[in-house]
Amino acid sequence: MNTVIKRISEIEDAASSVMESANASKKAFALKMEEQIRKFDQDQEKSTSQGIEELRKRLKLETDRRLEQQKSEAEKSLKEMEDNYQKNYDWYIENLFRMLTEE
């Protein structure tokens, strides 16, 4: 009987040792997973930040290009209006004078 009890005690000790080892492995695995998740999150944050910065740069370049194009078109329109005014100055004056004197 003592042999059986001794054997059961040994089995319980072995099972307890296996459980402690499993818990230690489980903790180590959990720590490893937390580290991998943290690294993944950092990598994603960095990648996202880089993507956003790249998008900002492209948008700024596009905005600057469009602004320059609009400015050029406005200057061209203004130049055309000034040229038209210079070419037709006498005609405008005559018509204006005629309109004022006819009424």
mmCIF file of the C-alpha atoms, coordinates in Angstrom:
data_MODEL
# 
_entry.id   MODEL 
# 
loop_
_atom_site.group_PDB 
_atom_site.id 
_atom_site.type_symbol 
_atom_site.label_atom_id 
_atom_site.label_alt_id 
_atom_site.label_comp_id 
_atom_site.label_asym_id 
_atom_site.label_entity_id 
_atom_site.label_seq_id 
_atom_site.pdbx_PDB_ins_code 
_atom_site.Cartn_x 
_atom_site.Cartn_y 
_atom_site.Cartn_z 
_atom_site.occupancy 
_atom_site.B_iso_or_equiv 
_atom_site.pdbx_formal_charge 
_atom_site.auth_seq_id 
_atom_site.auth_comp_id 
_atom_site.auth_asym_id 
_atom_site.auth_atom_id 
_atom_site.pdbx_PDB_model_num 
ATOM 1   C CA . MET A 1 1   ? 0.000   0.000   0.000   1.00 0.00 ? 1   MET A CA 1 
ATOM 2   C CA . ASN A 1 2   ? 2.829   2.375   0.832   1.00 0.00 ? 2   ASN A CA 1 
ATOM 3   C CA . THR A 1 3   ? 4.291   1.609   -2.552  1.00 0.00 ? 3   THR A CA 1 
ATOM 4   C CA . VAL A 1 4   ? 1.056   2.558   -4.273  1.00 0.00 ? 4   VAL A CA 1 
ATOM 5   C CA . ILE A 1 5   ? 0.767   5.773   -2.252  1.00 0.00 ? 5   ILE A CA 1 
ATOM 6   C CA . LYS A 1 6   ? 4.415   6.561   -2.950  1.00 0.00 ? 6   LYS A CA 1 
ATOM 7   C CA . ARG A 1 7   ? 3.881   5.920   -6.656  1.00 0.00 ? 7   ARG A CA 1 
ATOM 8   C CA . ILE A 1 8   ? 0.737   8.121   -6.715  1.00 0.00 ? 8   ILE A CA 1 
ATOM 9   C CA . SER A 1 9   ? 2.687   10.864  -4.921  1.00 0.00 ? 9   SER A CA 1 
ATOM 10  C CA . GLU A 1 10  ? 5.465   10.610  -7.526  1.00 0.00 ? 10  GLU A CA 1 
ATOM 11  C CA . ILE A 1 11  ? 2.883   10.811  -10.324 1.00 0.00 ? 11  ILE A CA 1 
ATOM 12  C CA . GLU A 1 12  ? 1.283   13.868  -8.680  1.00 0.00 ? 12  GLU A CA 1 
ATOM 13  C CA . ASP A 1 13  ? 4.717   15.497  -8.325  1.00 0.00 ? 13  ASP A CA 1 
ATOM 14  C CA . ALA A 1 14  ? 5.508   14.747  -11.968 1.00 0.00 ? 14  ALA A CA 1 
ATOM 15  C CA . ALA A 1 15  ? 2.102   16.095  -13.059 1.00 0.00 ? 15  ALA A CA 1 
ATOM 16  C CA . SER A 1 16  ? 2.647   19.198  -10.943 1.00 0.00 ? 16  SER A CA 1 
ATOM 17  C CA . SER A 1 17  ? 6.083   19.671  -12.507 1.00 0.00 ? 17  SER A CA 1 
ATOM 18  C CA . VAL A 1 18  ? 4.586   19.277  -16.014 1.00 0.00 ? 18  VAL A CA 1 
ATOM 19  C CA . MET A 1 19  ? 1.872   21.834  -15.178 1.00 0.00 ? 19  MET A CA 1 
ATOM 20  C CA . GLU A 1 20  ? 4.447   24.326  -13.846 1.00 0.00 ? 20  GLU A CA 1 
ATOM 21  C CA . SER A 1 21  ? 6.556   23.824  -16.973 1.00 0.00 ? 21  SER A CA 1 
ATOM 22  C CA . ALA A 1 22  ? 3.470   24.303  -19.172 1.00 0.00 ? 22  ALA A CA 1 
ATOM 23  C CA . ASN A 1 23  ? 2.526   27.489  -17.299 1.00 0.00 ? 23  ASN A CA 1 
ATOM 24  C CA . ALA A 1 24  ? 6.073   28.823  -17.678 1.00 0.00 ? 24  ALA A CA 1 
ATOM 25  C CA . SER A 1 25  ? 6.001   28.020  -21.402 1.00 0.00 ? 25  SER A CA 1 
ATOM 26  C CA . LYS A 1 26  ? 2.588   29.642  -21.689 1.00 0.00 ? 26  LYS A CA 1 
ATOM 27  C CA . LYS A 1 27  ? 3.874   32.824  -20.007 1.00 0.00 ? 27  LYS A CA 1 
ATOM 28  C CA . ALA A 1 28  ? 6.961   32.876  -22.228 1.00 0.00 ? 28  ALA A CA 1 
ATOM 29  C CA . PHE A 1 29  ? 4.795   32.409  -25.309 1.00 0.00 ? 29  PHE A CA 1 
ATOM 30  C CA . ALA A 1 30  ? 2.418   35.185  -24.178 1.00 0.00 ? 30  ALA A CA 1 
ATOM 31  C CA . LEU A 1 31  ? 5.371   37.549  -23.676 1.00 0.00 ? 31  LEU A CA 1 
ATOM 32  C CA . LYS A 1 32  ? 6.756   36.630  -27.090 1.00 0.00 ? 32  LYS A CA 1 
ATOM 33  C CA . MET A 1 33  ? 3.352   37.262  -28.701 1.00 0.00 ? 33  MET A CA 1 
ATOM 34  C CA . GLU A 1 34  ? 2.999   40.614  -26.927 1.00 0.00 ? 34  GLU A CA 1 
ATOM 35  C CA . GLU A 1 35  ? 6.413   41.627  -28.247 1.00 0.00 ? 35  GLU A CA 1 
ATOM 36  C CA . GLN A 1 36  ? 5.497   40.550  -31.788 1.00 0.00 ? 36  GLN A CA 1 
ATOM 37  C CA . ILE A 1 37  ? 2.200   42.447  -31.583 1.00 0.00 ? 37  ILE A CA 1 
ATOM 38  C CA . ARG A 1 38  ? 3.994   45.546  -30.295 1.00 0.00 ? 38  ARG A CA 1 
ATOM 39  C CA . LYS A 1 39  ? 6.551   45.322  -33.120 1.00 0.00 ? 39  LYS A CA 1 
ATOM 40  C CA . PHE A 1 40  ? 3.786   44.788  -35.685 1.00 0.00 ? 40  PHE A CA 1 
ATOM 41  C CA . ASP A 1 41  ? 1.907   47.810  -34.359 1.00 0.00 ? 41  ASP A CA 1 
ATOM 42  C CA . GLN A 1 42  ? 5.069   49.931  -34.534 1.00 0.00 ? 42  GLN A CA 1 
ATOM 43  C CA . ASP A 1 43  ? 5.784   48.779  -38.083 1.00 0.00 ? 43  ASP A CA 1 
ATOM 44  C CA . GLN A 1 44  ? 2.204   49.532  -39.139 1.00 0.00 ? 44  GLN A CA 1 
ATOM 45  C CA . GLU A 1 45  ? 2.347   52.952  -37.486 1.00 0.00 ? 45  GLU A CA 1 
ATOM 46  C CA . LYS A 1 46  ? 5.605   53.739  -39.271 1.00 0.00 ? 46  LYS A CA 1 
ATOM 47  C CA . SER A 1 47  ? 4.282   52.492  -42.598 1.00 0.00 ? 47  SER A CA 1 
ATOM 48  C CA . THR A 1 48  ? 1.058   54.461  -42.203 1.00 0.00 ? 48  THR A CA 1 
ATOM 49  C CA . SER A 1 49  ? 2.941   57.611  -41.227 1.00 0.00 ? 49  SER A CA 1 
ATOM 50  C CA . GLN A 1 50  ? 5.203   57.265  -44.245 1.00 0.00 ? 50  GLN A CA 1 
ATOM 51  C CA . GLY A 1 51  ? 2.199   56.728  -46.509 1.00 0.00 ? 51  GLY A CA 1 
ATOM 52  C CA . ILE A 1 52  ? 0.434   59.789  -45.115 1.00 0.00 ? 52  ILE A CA 1 
ATOM 53  C CA . GLU A 1 53  ? 3.570   61.907  -45.488 1.00 0.00 ? 53  GLU A CA 1 
ATOM 54  C CA . GLU A 1 54  ? 4.018   60.735  -49.073 1.00 0.00 ? 54  GLU A CA 1 
ATOM 55  C CA . LEU A 1 55  ? 0.378   61.566  -49.800 1.00 0.00 ? 55  LEU A CA 1 
ATOM 56  C CA . ARG A 1 56  ? 0.795   65.023  -48.257 1.00 0.00 ? 56  ARG A CA 1 
ATOM 57  C CA . LYS A 1 57  ? 3.826   65.678  -50.441 1.00 0.00 ? 57  LYS A CA 1 
ATOM 58  C CA . ARG A 1 58  ? 1.988   64.593  -53.594 1.00 0.00 ? 58  ARG A CA 1 
ATOM 59  C CA . LEU A 1 59  ? -1.056  66.683  -52.694 1.00 0.00 ? 59  LEU A CA 1 
ATOM 60  C CA . LYS A 1 60  ? 1.118   69.731  -52.008 1.00 0.00 ? 60  LYS A CA 1 
ATOM 61  C CA . LEU A 1 61  ? 2.897   69.328  -55.344 1.00 0.00 ? 61  LEU A CA 1 
ATOM 62  C CA . GLU A 1 62  ? -0.429  68.941  -57.151 1.00 0.00 ? 62  GLU A CA 1 
ATOM 63  C CA . THR A 1 63  ? -1.905  71.944  -55.329 1.00 0.00 ? 63  THR A CA 1 
ATOM 64  C CA . ASP A 1 64  ? 1.156   74.061  -56.119 1.00 0.00 ? 64  ASP A CA 1 
ATOM 65  C CA . ARG A 1 65  ? 1.022   72.979  -59.754 1.00 0.00 ? 65  ARG A CA 1 
ATOM 66  C CA . ARG A 1 66  ? -2.680  73.844  -60.052 1.00 0.00 ? 66  ARG A CA 1 
ATOM 67  C CA . LEU A 1 67  ? -2.190  77.147  -58.282 1.00 0.00 ? 67  LEU A CA 1 
ATOM 68  C CA . GLU A 1 68  ? 0.645   78.048  -60.646 1.00 0.00 ? 68  GLU A CA 1 
ATOM 69  C CA . GLN A 1 69  ? -1.511  77.046  -63.614 1.00 0.00 ? 69  GLN A CA 1 
ATOM 70  C CA . GLN A 1 70  ? -4.427  79.184  -62.387 1.00 0.00 ? 70  GLN A CA 1 
ATOM 71  C CA . LYS A 1 71  ? -2.085  82.093  -61.748 1.00 0.00 ? 71  LYS A CA 1 
ATOM 72  C CA . SER A 1 72  ? -0.677  81.770  -65.254 1.00 0.00 ? 72  SER A CA 1 
ATOM 73  C CA . GLU A 1 73  ? -4.174  81.629  -66.759 1.00 0.00 ? 73  GLU A CA 1 
ATOM 74  C CA . ALA A 1 74  ? -5.268  84.672  -64.744 1.00 0.00 ? 74  ALA A CA 1 
ATOM 75  C CA . GLU A 1 75  ? -2.211  86.628  -65.877 1.00 0.00 ? 75  GLU A CA 1 
ATOM 76  C CA . LYS A 1 76  ? -2.894  85.609  -69.474 1.00 0.00 ? 76  LYS A CA 1 
ATOM 77  C CA . SER A 1 77  ? -6.544  86.721  -69.194 1.00 0.00 ? 77  SER A CA 1 
ATOM 78  C CA . LEU A 1 78  ? -5.526  90.023  -67.623 1.00 0.00 ? 78  LEU A CA 1 
ATOM 79  C CA . LYS A 1 79  ? -2.961  90.598  -70.375 1.00 0.00 ? 79  LYS A CA 1 
ATOM 80  C CA . GLU A 1 80  ? -5.596  89.865  -73.038 1.00 0.00 ? 80  GLU A CA 1 
ATOM 81  C CA . MET A 1 81  ? -8.021  92.300  -71.379 1.00 0.00 ? 81  MET A CA 1 
ATOM 82  C CA . GLU A 1 82  ? -5.338  94.997  -71.194 1.00 0.00 ? 82  GLU A CA 1 
ATOM 83  C CA . ASP A 1 83  ? -4.396  94.425  -74.837 1.00 0.00 ? 83  ASP A CA 1 
ATOM 84  C CA . ASN A 1 84  ? -8.049  94.572  -75.845 1.00 0.00 ? 84  ASN A CA 1 
ATOM 85  C CA . TYR A 1 85  ? -8.497  97.787  -73.886 1.00 0.00 ? 85  TYR A CA 1 
ATOM 86  C CA . GLN A 1 86  ? -5.413  99.328  -75.496 1.00 0.00 ? 86  GLN A CA 1 
ATOM 87  C CA . LYS A 1 87  ? -6.525  98.301  -78.996 1.00 0.00 ? 87  LYS A CA 1 
ATOM 88  C CA . ASN A 1 88  ? -10.089 99.497  -78.542 1.00 0.00 ? 88  ASN A CA 1 
ATOM 89  C CA . TYR A 1 89  ? -9.502  102.483 -76.291 1.00 0.00 ? 89  TYR A CA 1 
ATOM 90  C CA . ASP A 1 90  ? -10.647 105.022 -78.829 1.00 0.00 ? 90  ASP A CA 1 
ATOM 91  C CA . TRP A 1 91  ? -13.732 102.970 -79.695 1.00 0.00 ? 91  TRP A CA 1 
ATOM 92  C CA . TYR A 1 92  ? -14.676 102.636 -75.987 1.00 0.00 ? 92  TYR A CA 1 
ATOM 93  C CA . ILE A 1 93  ? -14.277 106.370 -75.465 1.00 0.00 ? 93  ILE A CA 1 
ATOM 94  C CA . GLU A 1 94  ? -16.363 107.218 -78.527 1.00 0.00 ? 94  GLU A CA 1 
ATOM 95  C CA . ASN A 1 95  ? -19.143 104.812 -77.567 1.00 0.00 ? 95  ASN A CA 1 
ATOM 96  C CA . LEU A 1 96  ? -19.140 106.013 -73.995 1.00 0.00 ? 96  LEU A CA 1 
ATOM 97  C CA . PHE A 1 97  ? -19.292 109.624 -75.122 1.00 0.00 ? 97  PHE A CA 1 
ATOM 98  C CA . ARG A 1 98  ? -22.062 108.801 -77.598 1.00 0.00 ? 98  ARG A CA 1 
ATOM 99  C CA . MET A 1 99  ? -24.079 106.947 -74.916 1.00 0.00 ? 99  MET A CA 1 
ATOM 100 C CA . LEU A 1 100 ? -23.712 109.851 -72.489 1.00 0.00 ? 100 LEU A CA 1 
ATOM 101 C CA . THR A 1 101 ? -24.636 112.509 -74.998 1.00 0.00 ? 101 THR A CA 1 
ATOM 102 C CA . GLU A 1 102 ? -27.584 110.664 -76.518 1.00 0.00 ? 102 GLU A CA 1 
ATOM 103 C CA . GLU A 1 103 ? -29.524 110.468 -73.303 1.00 0.00 ? 103 GLU A CA 1 
# 
